[in-house]
Tab-separated table of C-alpha atoms and ligand atoms in Angstrom:
chain	number	residue	atom	x	y	z
A	1	MET	CA	1.614	20.674	-15.304
A	2	ALA	CA	2.694	19.241	-11.626
A	3	LYS	CA	1.369	15.906	-12.965
A	4	GLN	CA	3.648	16.310	-15.908
A	5	LYS	CA	6.778	17.192	-14.110
A	6	GLN	CA	5.953	14.284	-11.805
A	7	ASN	CA	5.772	11.627	-14.280
A	8	ASN	CA	8.989	13.150	-16.043
A	9	THR	CA	10.576	12.981	-12.534
A	10	ILE	CA	9.617	9.139	-12.333
A	11	PHE	CA	10.718	8.637	-15.822
A	12	VAL	CA	14.256	10.070	-14.876
A	13	HIS	CA	14.049	7.849	-11.811
A	14	LEU	CA	13.147	5.011	-13.521
A	15	LEU	CA	15.980	5.322	-16.266
A	16	ILE	CA	18.999	5.839	-13.680
A	17	LEU	CA	17.611	2.988	-11.546
A	18	PHE	CA	17.568	0.968	-14.834
A	19	LEU	CA	21.272	2.010	-15.456
A	20	SER	CA	22.673	1.517	-12.250
A	21	LEU	CA	20.970	-1.946	-12.350
A	22	SER	CA	22.559	-2.659	-15.539
A	23	SER	CA	26.017	-1.584	-14.094
A	24	LEU	CA	25.795	-3.666	-10.971
A	25	SER	CA	27.515	-6.601	-12.036
A	26	VAL	CA	29.997	-4.902	-13.477
A	27	SER	CA	32.552	-3.597	-10.980
A	28	ALA	CA	32.683	-0.925	-7.913
A	29	THR	CA	34.203	1.389	-10.338
A	30	THR	CA	31.165	1.991	-12.399
A	31	VAL	CA	29.814	3.869	-9.394
A	32	VAL	CA	32.219	6.528	-9.831
A	33	SER	CA	31.617	6.522	-13.604
A	34	LEU	CA	28.189	7.143	-12.466
A	35	LEU	CA	28.794	10.274	-10.716
A	36	GLN	CA	31.016	11.624	-13.370
A	37	ASN	CA	28.557	10.717	-15.949
A	38	TYR	CA	26.718	14.010	-16.462
A	39	GLY	CA	29.958	15.022	-18.552
A	40	LYS	CA	28.973	18.784	-17.656
A	41	PRO	CA	31.574	20.427	-15.289
A	42	ILE	CA	29.079	21.034	-12.823
A	43	PHE	CA	31.269	19.400	-9.880
A	44	ARG	CA	34.997	20.228	-9.030
A	45	SER	CA	37.947	17.948	-9.299
A	46	ASN	CA	37.786	17.364	-5.592
A	47	PHE	CA	34.592	15.921	-5.571
A	48	HIS	CA	35.177	12.363	-5.783
A	49	THR	CA	37.400	13.114	-2.586
A	50	ILE	CA	34.840	14.588	-0.838
A	51	TYR	CA	32.451	11.770	-1.877
A	52	ASP	CA	34.840	9.170	-1.717
A	53	THR	CA	32.964	5.972	-2.913
A	54	SER	CA	36.158	3.840	-3.718
A	55	ASN	CA	35.175	1.015	-1.404
A	56	TYR	CA	31.649	1.152	-2.060
A	57	GLY	CA	30.532	-2.482	-1.483
A	58	LEU	CA	28.280	-3.197	-4.633
A	59	LEU	CA	26.305	-6.090	-3.880
A	60	GLN	CA	28.986	-8.163	-2.643
A	61	LEU	CA	26.106	-10.174	-0.724
A	62	SER	CA	24.169	-10.817	-3.986
A	63	ASN	CA	20.955	-11.869	-1.915
A	64	GLY	CA	19.156	-9.523	-4.224
A	65	LEU	CA	18.476	-7.725	-1.169
A	66	ALA	CA	19.042	-4.119	0.057
A	67	LEU	CA	19.396	-2.294	-3.179
A	68	THR	CA	18.400	0.723	-0.828
A	69	PRO	CA	18.559	1.061	2.985
A	70	GLN	CA	15.937	-1.051	4.792
A	71	MET	CA	12.928	0.347	6.244
A	72	GLY	CA	10.340	-0.698	8.931
A	73	TRP	CA	9.481	-0.823	12.636
A	74	ASN	CA	11.797	-2.725	15.547
A	75	SER	CA	10.333	-3.849	19.013
A	76	TRP	CA	13.302	-2.930	20.772
A	77	ASN	CA	13.744	1.260	21.255
A	78	PHE	CA	9.921	1.239	22.819
A	79	PHE	CA	9.249	-2.007	24.180
A	80	ALA	CA	12.529	-3.778	24.961
A	81	CYS	CA	11.597	-6.924	26.412
A	82	ASN	CA	7.518	-5.730	26.840
A	83	ILE	CA	6.500	-7.583	23.633
A	84	ASN	CA	3.769	-10.043	22.991
A	85	GLU	CA	2.422	-11.153	19.320
A	86	THR	CA	-0.807	-8.781	20.329
A	87	VAL	CA	1.683	-5.848	20.249
A	88	ILE	CA	3.358	-7.073	16.857
A	89	LYS	CA	-0.262	-7.682	15.418
A	90	GLU	CA	-1.417	-4.133	16.348
A	91	THR	CA	1.652	-2.684	15.122
A	92	ALA	CA	1.340	-4.312	11.785
A	93	ASP	CA	-1.945	-2.922	11.598
A	94	ALA	CA	-0.821	0.837	12.679
A	95	LEU	CA	1.513	0.320	9.819
A	96	ILE	CA	-1.125	0.192	7.277
A	97	SER	CA	-3.389	2.575	9.171
A	98	THR	CA	-0.825	5.727	9.289
A	99	GLY	CA	0.322	5.139	5.892
A	100	LEU	CA	3.721	4.359	6.730
A	101	ALA	CA	3.979	0.819	5.112
A	102	GLU	CA	2.846	2.891	1.839
A	103	LEU	CA	5.646	4.932	2.170
A	104	GLY	CA	7.985	1.902	2.174
A	105	TYR	CA	8.181	0.923	6.113
A	106	VAL	CA	7.615	-2.774	5.556
A	107	TYR	CA	9.694	-4.919	7.914
A	108	VAL	CA	7.945	-5.838	11.023
A	109	ASN	CA	11.215	-6.953	13.074
A	110	ILE	CA	10.604	-8.619	16.772
A	111	ASP	CA	13.653	-7.564	18.465
A	112	ASP	CA	15.121	-9.808	21.723
A	113	CYS	CA	12.716	-11.531	24.005
A	114	TRP	CA	10.351	-13.764	21.752
A	115	SER	CA	12.019	-16.914	22.739
A	116	SER	CA	11.852	-19.266	25.850
A	117	ALA	CA	14.706	-19.368	27.839
A	118	THR	CA	15.484	-22.895	26.347
A	119	ARG	CA	15.673	-24.551	23.491
A	120	ASN	CA	12.901	-27.976	23.042
A	121	SER	CA	14.250	-31.530	23.632
A	122	LYS	CA	15.117	-31.627	19.999
A	123	GLY	CA	17.105	-28.354	20.289
A	124	ASP	CA	15.033	-26.364	18.209
A	125	LEU	CA	14.055	-22.598	19.802
A	126	VAL	CA	10.690	-22.423	20.788
A	127	PRO	CA	8.479	-18.820	20.552
A	128	ASP	CA	7.783	-17.924	24.579
A	129	ARG	CA	4.262	-20.060	25.217
A	130	LYS	CA	3.095	-16.866	27.425
A	131	THR	CA	3.569	-14.138	25.040
A	132	PHE	CA	3.779	-15.724	21.759
A	133	PRO	CA	1.272	-18.413	22.237
A	134	SER	CA	0.304	-18.533	18.561
A	135	GLY	CA	3.811	-19.266	17.189
A	136	ILE	CA	6.174	-17.174	14.804
A	137	LYS	CA	4.478	-18.958	11.751
A	138	ALA	CA	1.133	-17.299	12.622
A	139	LEU	CA	2.441	-13.794	13.045
A	140	ALA	CA	4.558	-14.213	9.642
A	141	ASP	CA	1.438	-15.022	7.959
A	142	TYR	CA	-0.482	-12.195	9.461
A	143	VAL	CA	1.772	-9.586	8.533
A	144	HIS	CA	2.388	-11.192	5.228
A	145	ARG	CA	-1.663	-10.767	4.189
A	146	LYS	CA	-1.079	-7.114	5.188
A	147	GLY	CA	1.819	-6.853	2.456
A	148	LEU	CA	4.526	-6.768	5.190
A	149	LYS	CA	7.650	-8.397	5.756
A	150	LEU	CA	8.728	-10.066	9.287
A	151	GLY	CA	12.164	-9.980	11.027
A	152	ILE	CA	13.195	-11.830	13.942
A	153	TYR	CA	16.200	-11.746	16.151
A	154	SER	CA	19.195	-14.190	17.638
A	155	ASP	CA	22.662	-13.883	18.453
A	156	ALA	CA	25.932	-15.064	17.265
A	157	GLY	CA	26.916	-16.137	20.667
A	158	ALA	CA	25.551	-18.666	23.214
A	159	PHE	CA	22.594	-16.673	24.426
A	160	THR	CA	21.065	-13.586	23.482
A	161	CYS	CA	21.753	-10.387	24.955
A	162	GLN	CA	18.436	-10.856	27.414
A	163	VAL	CA	19.473	-14.329	27.477
A	164	ARG	CA	17.853	-16.638	25.472
A	165	PRO	CA	19.125	-19.302	23.721
A	166	GLY	CA	21.730	-18.117	20.963
A	167	SER	CA	22.568	-19.605	17.637
A	168	ILE	CA	26.210	-20.087	17.604
A	169	PHE	CA	26.680	-23.566	16.373
A	170	HIS	CA	23.340	-23.764	15.693
A	171	GLU	CA	23.180	-21.899	12.450
A	172	THR	CA	21.757	-24.533	10.059
A	173	ASP	CA	18.822	-25.532	12.385
A	174	ASP	CA	17.788	-21.923	13.502
A	175	ALA	CA	18.172	-20.619	9.997
A	176	ASP	CA	15.910	-23.665	8.666
A	177	LEU	CA	13.451	-22.941	11.647
A	178	PHE	CA	13.390	-19.305	10.571
A	179	ALA	CA	12.652	-19.975	6.816
A	180	SER	CA	10.144	-22.317	7.509
A	181	TRP	CA	8.306	-19.665	9.417
A	182	GLY	CA	8.282	-17.616	6.917
A	183	VAL	CA	10.678	-15.022	8.308
A	184	ASP	CA	12.017	-12.347	6.129
A	185	TYR	CA	14.771	-10.629	7.934
A	186	LEU	CA	17.356	-11.570	10.653
A	187	LYS	CA	19.042	-9.297	13.000
A	188	TYR	CA	22.055	-11.029	14.641
A	189	ASP	CA	23.197	-9.367	17.919
A	190	ASN	CA	26.695	-9.878	19.425
A	191	CYS	CA	25.993	-10.852	23.380
A	192	PHE	CA	27.974	-13.959	24.848
A	193	ASN	CA	29.844	-14.338	22.123
A	194	LEU	CA	32.862	-16.710	23.682
A	195	GLY	CA	35.615	-14.245	22.778
A	196	ILE	CA	35.280	-15.940	19.206
A	197	PRO	CA	35.947	-12.747	16.543
A	198	PRO	CA	33.086	-11.406	14.912
A	199	LYS	CA	35.037	-12.381	11.403
A	200	LYS	CA	34.624	-16.274	12.560
A	201	ARG	CA	30.922	-15.830	14.037
A	202	TYR	CA	28.868	-13.932	11.272
A	203	PRO	CA	29.636	-15.932	8.039
A	204	PRO	CA	27.914	-19.321	9.248
A	205	MET	CA	24.683	-17.716	9.487
A	206	ARG	CA	25.157	-15.746	6.221
A	207	ASP	CA	25.799	-19.510	4.522
A	208	ALA	CA	23.032	-20.986	6.687
A	209	LEU	CA	20.659	-18.179	5.777
A	210	ASN	CA	21.408	-18.846	1.969
A	211	GLU	CA	21.135	-22.331	1.830
A	212	THR	CA	17.547	-22.029	3.223
A	213	GLY	CA	16.603	-21.130	-0.160
A	214	ARG	CA	14.323	-18.407	1.033
A	215	THR	CA	15.538	-14.658	0.541
A	216	ILE	CA	16.098	-13.152	4.184
A	217	PHE	CA	17.641	-9.773	4.844
A	218	TYR	CA	20.658	-10.068	7.333
A	219	SER	CA	21.384	-7.669	9.602
A	220	ILE	CA	24.535	-7.881	11.292
A	221	CYS	CA	24.849	-6.267	14.782
A	222	GLU	CA	28.228	-6.556	16.220
A	223	TRP	CA	28.198	-2.978	17.491
A	224	GLY	CA	31.109	-1.541	15.117
A	225	VAL	CA	33.571	-3.851	17.700
A	226	ASP	CA	35.661	-5.144	15.038
A	227	ASP	CA	35.056	-2.410	12.020
A	228	PRO	CA	32.304	-4.522	10.194
A	229	ALA	CA	32.587	-1.886	7.257
A	230	LEU	CA	35.817	-3.638	6.441
A	231	TRP	CA	34.499	-6.883	5.983
A	232	ALA	CA	30.888	-7.448	6.271
A	233	GLY	CA	29.856	-6.198	2.898
A	234	LYS	CA	30.455	-9.809	2.279
A	235	VAL	CA	28.690	-10.939	5.031
A	236	GLY	CA	25.651	-9.285	5.474
A	237	ASN	CA	23.040	-6.589	4.195
A	238	SER	CA	23.737	-3.908	6.773
A	239	TRP	CA	26.256	-3.690	9.952
A	240	ARG	CA	25.778	-1.564	12.884
A	241	THR	CA	28.666	0.611	13.176
A	242	THR	CA	28.137	1.721	16.758
A	243	ASP	CA	26.680	0.602	20.604
A	244	ASP	CA	23.105	1.171	20.851
A	245	ILE	CA	21.847	4.055	20.549
A	246	ASN	CA	19.549	5.621	23.305
A	247	ASP	CA	16.793	8.304	23.134
A	248	THR	CA	19.342	11.260	23.667
A	249	TRP	CA	20.721	14.211	21.919
A	250	ALA	CA	24.250	12.883	23.238
A	251	SER	CA	23.648	9.643	22.075
A	252	MET	CA	22.374	10.543	18.584
A	253	THR	CA	24.976	13.106	17.811
A	254	THR	CA	27.983	10.749	18.978
A	255	ILE	CA	26.156	7.704	16.772
A	256	ALA	CA	26.487	9.812	13.530
A	257	ASP	CA	29.885	11.059	13.882
A	258	LEU	CA	30.942	7.571	14.516
A	259	ASN	CA	29.116	6.446	11.653
A	260	ASP	CA	30.028	9.076	9.306
A	261	LYS	CA	33.810	7.095	9.492
A	262	TRP	CA	32.861	4.665	7.256
A	263	ALA	CA	30.691	6.645	4.706
A	264	ALA	CA	32.895	5.174	1.400
A	265	TYR	CA	32.026	1.618	2.497
A	266	ALA	CA	28.236	1.847	2.087
A	267	GLY	CA	26.180	0.786	-1.299
A	268	PRO	CA	23.613	-0.850	-2.550
A	269	GLY	CA	23.129	-4.562	-1.416
A	270	GLY	CA	25.162	-3.459	2.283
A	271	TRP	CA	24.646	-0.675	4.492
A	272	ASN	CA	26.054	0.958	7.299
A	273	ASP	CA	23.801	1.105	10.525
A	274	PRO	CA	24.060	3.697	12.931
A	275	ASP	CA	21.010	1.742	14.965
A	276	MET	CA	17.220	2.549	14.934
A	277	LEU	CA	15.363	5.639	15.142
A	278	GLU	CA	14.461	6.887	18.293
A	279	VAL	CA	11.730	9.642	16.833
A	280	GLY	CA	8.825	9.817	18.538
A	281	ASN	CA	10.244	8.329	22.002
A	282	GLY	CA	10.093	11.570	23.966
A	283	GLY	CA	13.763	11.829	25.057
A	284	MET	CA	14.716	14.612	22.501
A	285	THR	CA	12.672	17.899	21.077
A	286	TYR	CA	10.903	18.039	17.927
A	287	GLN	CA	14.115	19.786	16.484
A	288	GLU	CA	16.366	17.032	17.549
A	289	TYR	CA	14.223	14.492	16.315
A	290	ARG	CA	13.822	16.670	12.444
A	291	ALA	CA	17.720	16.380	12.899
A	292	HIS	CA	18.149	12.432	13.466
A	293	PHE	CA	15.870	11.801	10.917
A	294	SER	CA	17.511	14.363	8.124
A	295	ILE	CA	20.835	13.123	9.069
A	296	TRP	CA	19.711	9.006	8.781
A	297	ALA	CA	18.186	9.864	5.585
A	298	LEU	CA	21.323	11.361	4.327
A	299	ALA	CA	23.638	8.878	5.340
A	300	LYS	CA	21.628	6.057	3.877
A	301	ALA	CA	20.964	4.494	7.239
A	302	PRO	CA	18.251	1.742	7.945
A	303	LEU	CA	14.991	3.899	8.591
A	304	LEU	CA	13.502	1.393	11.569
A	305	VAL	CA	11.300	3.402	13.473
A	306	GLY	CA	11.777	2.670	17.039
A	307	CYS	CA	8.623	4.199	18.439
A	308	ASP	CA	5.022	2.717	19.298
A	309	ILE	CA	3.505	3.929	16.080
A	310	ARG	CA	0.107	2.908	17.462
A	311	ASN	CA	0.565	5.990	19.506
A	312	MET	CA	2.074	8.751	17.266
A	313	THR	CA	1.887	12.259	18.090
A	314	ALA	CA	1.271	14.245	15.122
A	315	GLU	CA	4.660	15.687	15.188
A	316	THR	CA	6.133	12.408	14.981
A	317	ARG	CA	4.040	11.470	12.360
A	318	GLU	CA	5.001	14.544	10.269
A	319	ILE	CA	8.790	13.584	10.931
A	320	LEU	CA	8.321	9.940	9.690
A	321	THR	CA	6.100	10.221	6.981
A	322	ASN	CA	7.740	13.047	4.768
A	323	LYS	CA	8.216	11.463	1.544
A	324	GLU	CA	10.712	13.817	0.265
A	325	VAL	CA	13.290	12.971	2.932
A	326	ILE	CA	12.637	9.644	2.455
A	327	ALA	CA	13.489	9.764	-1.220
A	328	ILE	CA	16.800	10.976	-0.579
A	329	ASN	CA	17.432	7.709	1.508
A	330	GLN	CA	15.920	5.590	-0.980
A	331	ASP	CA	17.462	7.440	-3.885
A	332	SER	CA	18.948	4.763	-6.639
A	333	LEU	CA	22.371	5.914	-6.213
A	334	GLY	CA	23.036	4.665	-3.041
A	335	VAL	CA	25.939	7.011	-2.017
A	336	GLN	CA	26.103	7.609	1.387
A	337	GLY	CA	25.916	11.571	2.349
A	338	ARG	CA	28.362	12.827	4.844
A	339	LYS	CA	29.998	15.950	6.990
A	340	VAL	CA	31.555	18.185	4.845
A	341	GLN	CA	32.011	21.586	6.572
A	342	VAL	CA	32.284	22.617	9.763
A	343	SER	CA	32.642	25.937	11.942
A	344	GLY	CA	31.708	27.479	14.997
A	345	ILE	CA	32.370	26.119	18.844
A	346	ASN	CA	33.161	22.845	18.788
A	347	ASP	CA	32.322	22.463	15.193
A	348	CYS	CA	28.856	22.845	15.752
A	349	SER	CA	27.507	24.483	12.752
A	350	GLN	CA	27.565	21.499	9.813
A	351	VAL	CA	27.028	20.940	6.786
A	352	TRP	CA	26.276	17.369	5.844
A	353	ALA	CA	25.869	16.291	2.267
A	354	GLY	CA	25.877	13.390	-0.378
A	355	PRO	CA	25.392	12.736	-4.167
A	356	LEU	CA	22.191	11.930	-5.158
A	357	SER	CA	20.944	10.560	-8.554
A	358	GLY	CA	20.518	13.125	-11.659
A	359	SER	CA	23.591	15.076	-10.687
A	360	ARG	CA	21.753	16.160	-7.662
A	361	LEU	CA	22.861	16.581	-4.017
A	362	ALA	CA	21.100	16.418	-0.470
A	363	VAL	CA	22.520	18.976	1.488
A	364	ALA	CA	21.648	19.494	5.341
A	365	LEU	CA	22.671	22.458	7.702
A	366	TRP	CA	22.709	20.994	11.073
A	367	ASN	CA	23.159	23.363	13.900
A	368	ARG	CA	24.517	21.484	16.933
A	369	CYS	CA	25.381	24.656	18.874
A	370	SER	CA	23.236	25.828	21.739
A	371	LYS	CA	22.083	29.005	19.920
A	372	VAL	CA	20.562	29.733	16.950
A	373	ALA	CA	23.014	30.019	14.021
A	374	THR	CA	23.489	31.262	10.387
A	375	ILE	CA	25.123	28.166	8.645
A	376	THR	CA	26.722	28.615	4.898
A	377	ALA	CA	27.237	25.759	2.437
A	378	SER	CA	30.197	26.607	0.186
A	379	TRP	CA	29.783	25.338	-3.678
A	380	GLU	CA	33.764	24.722	-2.739
A	381	ALA	CA	32.892	22.499	0.604
A	382	LEU	CA	29.992	20.505	-1.561
A	383	GLY	CA	32.423	19.808	-4.581
A	384	LEU	CA	30.284	21.944	-6.943
A	385	GLU	CA	32.030	24.588	-9.549
A	386	SER	CA	31.731	28.270	-8.220
A	387	GLY	CA	30.040	29.445	-11.037
A	388	ILE	CA	27.103	26.924	-11.130
A	389	HIS	CA	23.498	27.843	-10.433
A	390	VAL	CA	21.215	25.723	-8.138
A	391	SER	CA	17.835	25.426	-7.523
A	392	VAL	CA	17.432	24.686	-3.606
A	393	ARG	CA	14.409	22.707	-2.628
A	394	ASP	CA	13.648	22.785	1.285
A	395	LEU	CA	12.286	19.140	1.998
A	396	TRP	CA	10.744	20.514	5.497
A	397	GLN	CA	8.885	23.219	3.841
A	398	HIS	CA	8.166	21.471	0.796
A	399	LYS	CA	8.857	24.270	-1.660
A	400	VAL	CA	11.694	25.875	-3.641
A	401	ILE	CA	13.075	28.826	-1.530
A	402	ASN	CA	16.015	29.861	-3.742
A	403	GLY	CA	16.055	29.179	-7.944
A	404	ASP	CA	19.150	30.573	-8.203
A	405	ALA	CA	21.903	30.190	-5.458
A	406	VAL	CA	25.346	31.026	-7.031
A	407	SER	CA	28.862	29.908	-5.085
A	408	SER	CA	26.984	29.376	-1.673
A	409	PHE	CA	23.715	28.972	0.086
A	410	SER	CA	22.964	30.219	3.991
A	411	ALA	CA	20.094	29.907	6.255
A	412	GLN	CA	19.392	30.127	9.691
A	413	VAL	CA	18.832	27.395	11.741
A	414	ASP	CA	17.549	27.054	15.066
A	415	SER	CA	19.223	25.093	17.917
A	416	HIS	CA	19.780	21.732	17.416
A	417	ASP	CA	17.591	21.878	14.354
A	418	SER	CA	18.616	20.739	10.833
A	419	LYS	CA	17.466	21.844	7.336
A	420	LEU	CA	17.423	19.498	4.322
A	421	TYR	CA	17.638	20.373	0.894
A	422	ILE	CA	18.177	19.182	-2.267
A	423	PHE	CA	20.319	20.868	-4.675
A	424	THR	CA	19.815	20.857	-8.249
A	425	PRO	CA	22.544	22.394	-10.226
A	426	SER	CA	21.286	23.883	-13.688
A	427	THR	CA	23.541	22.992	-16.488
A	428	ALA	CA	21.732	25.251	-18.793
A	429	SER	CA	22.722	28.435	-16.921
A	430	TYR	CA	26.381	27.073	-16.660
A	431	SER	CA	26.689	26.442	-20.491
A	432	LEU	CA	25.555	29.863	-21.017
A	433	LYS	CA	28.869	31.588	-19.395
B	501	NAG	C1	1.349	-6.912	25.081
B	501	NAG	O1	2.460	-5.943	25.575
B	501	NAG	C2	1.558	-4.602	25.585
B	501	NAG	C3	3.219	-3.827	25.200
B	501	NAG	O2	3.876	-3.900	26.200
B	501	NAG	C4	1.233	-4.417	26.695
B	501	NAG	O3	0.527	-3.237	27.073
B	501	NAG	C5	0.058	-5.665	26.636
B	501	NAG	O4	-0.640	-5.769	28.178
B	501	NAG	C6	0.426	-7.167	26.776
B	501	NAG	N1	-0.485	-7.954	26.678
B	501	NAG	C7	-0.835	-9.011	26.743
B	501	NAG	C8	-1.610	-9.894	26.548
B	501	NAG	O5	0.265	-9.610	27.679
B	502	NAG	C1	22.805	-17.564	-2.107
B	502	NAG	O1	24.075	-17.008	-2.626
B	502	NAG	C2	24.160	-17.156	-3.773
B	502	NAG	C3	25.488	-16.698	-4.329
B	502	NAG	O2	26.082	-15.432	-3.538
B	502	NAG	C4	22.915	-16.129	-4.691
B	502	NAG	O3	23.139	-16.244	-6.325
B	502	NAG	C5	21.641	-16.591	-4.370
B	502	NAG	O4	20.900	-15.614	-4.635
B	502	NAG	C6	21.482	-16.768	-2.510
B	502	NAG	N1	20.348	-17.270	-2.526
B	502	NAG	C7	19.562	-16.855	-1.281
B	502	NAG	C8	18.531	-17.460	-1.196
B	502	NAG	O5	20.018	-16.034	-0.642
B	503	NAG	C1	23.406	7.389	26.231
B	503	NAG	O1	24.180	7.541	25.288
B	503	NAG	C2	25.220	8.397	25.480
B	503	NAG	C3	26.378	9.068	24.727
B	503	NAG	O2	26.723	7.849	24.098
B	503	NAG	C4	25.785	8.324	26.932
B	503	NAG	O3	26.680	9.103	27.426
B	503	NAG	C5	24.967	7.787	27.860
B	503	NAG	O4	25.167	7.545	29.132
B	503	NAG	C6	23.337	6.646	27.458
B	503	NAG	N1	22.676	7.098	28.313
B	503	NAG	C7	21.937	5.978	28.712
B	503	NAG	C8	20.630	5.888	29.617
B	503	NAG	O5	22.019	4.705	28.403
B	504	NAG	C1	0.562	7.541	24.176
B	504	NAG	O1	1.461	8.447	24.185
B	504	NAG	C2	1.409	9.288	25.045
B	504	NAG	C3	2.641	10.485	25.412
B	504	NAG	O2	2.633	10.941	23.811
B	504	NAG	C4	1.212	8.614	26.437
B	504	NAG	O3	0.982	9.922	27.451
B	504	NAG	C5	0.027	7.890	26.583
B	504	NAG	O4	0.278	6.909	27.619
B	504	NAG	C6	0.366	6.836	25.523
B	504	NAG	N1	-0.920	5.957	25.236
B	504	NAG	C7	-0.705	4.990	25.262
B	504	NAG	C8	-2.004	4.118	25.269
B	504	NAG	O5	0.203	4.190	25.297
């Protein structure tokens, strides 16, 4: 019975994936019709205003990557500059042994500090001889043997943020070198940028990566300075919308709100990037990390783990391995969820929601108040017709908690915690009306 249901679900997902893939080349408006496709009057007329996808960046870069947000790990948030080839290899091993890789976390991304302070006599970048004595190619081979992918870091400026050589005016040589090593992903930072606008500095690396002939994920990191959502869809597979995250509640909530502004611009091929996860780094509570992960998943953010995955607590692991939450992030429709309803002191009781494939909605009740609160999501705010019956599945409890909710849904949420649900409207019950 359960197996049967699962098979059906997989079939539906494949069908939707097929439908969305076959419409990708047509035009951006296909997404709107995809949302309307279900014909039944489930959604209110304000649905497309709430979930505006008019700027949905549909495969603009066309390198075949980022159909869903990228998943993996990045060295910066936990290790900063204290990296070496041992720690990268052990992390790759841990991605496999913890089961994270199997859930989709496949990019092993080395951030700043892998390179020597100067280029060699030929002008090439050189891995730091002390910390990466075997070189990056050996590391790429190592992670590839495990079925993982290797990411590297450089900077669209004269130096990286930690003052290693940057790639501006060396785009072709550096891209060729990365491709020759078997690199699969480039995070491209914004330090020492010589005052040249990002719109001028980021496209040359896109073109250089493309010309290598190797498929390389291009992650733009210009910190949201020049509103990259407005132009980066044609340049990169993701673009940072904000300054760096840090391991605090204040930083995480601020960044979530800043990133929300650009929701209409994300889509398959190009994603808003509110920066890497801090889950497991110790600066926030279990509830806060659960909210962080819930909102990043719903907002179609890249899920790049930023802790030491060789040494995760059971709680950290439980959060990062929640398959149902990951499935929201990786849903084939690729529409970014957003803040749809607020109430309470400083708008601290919040409802975030987004459309999913199969006429479903992802809904988060996020309590940013200092006390426990009951938060209500109204059908009106969610864009659902008032008579619609909804089955509510709790993705942290892993069960359906209300098979027949009508007109609104409420739950008590702990301070700084977030509940996360999938709402499945029942079309049958509506047609009986
Ligand atoms: C490699 O880096 C890790 C993490 O910073 C550190 O614990 C370890 O001692 C380093 N190993 C070597 C050989 O430098
Ligand atoms: C290079 O760009 C072209 C045109 O956008 C695209 O079709 C091709 O797949 C790209 N190649 C790589 C390796 O990214
Ligand atoms: C973390 O980010 C918050 C919010 O942006 C900021 O106020 C704070 O100064 C940052 N803390 C550190 C240690 O960088
Ligand atoms: C593992 O993490 C715990 C905190 O969760 C920390 O106290 C301990 O030092 C870490 N161990 C290693 C080997 O890094």
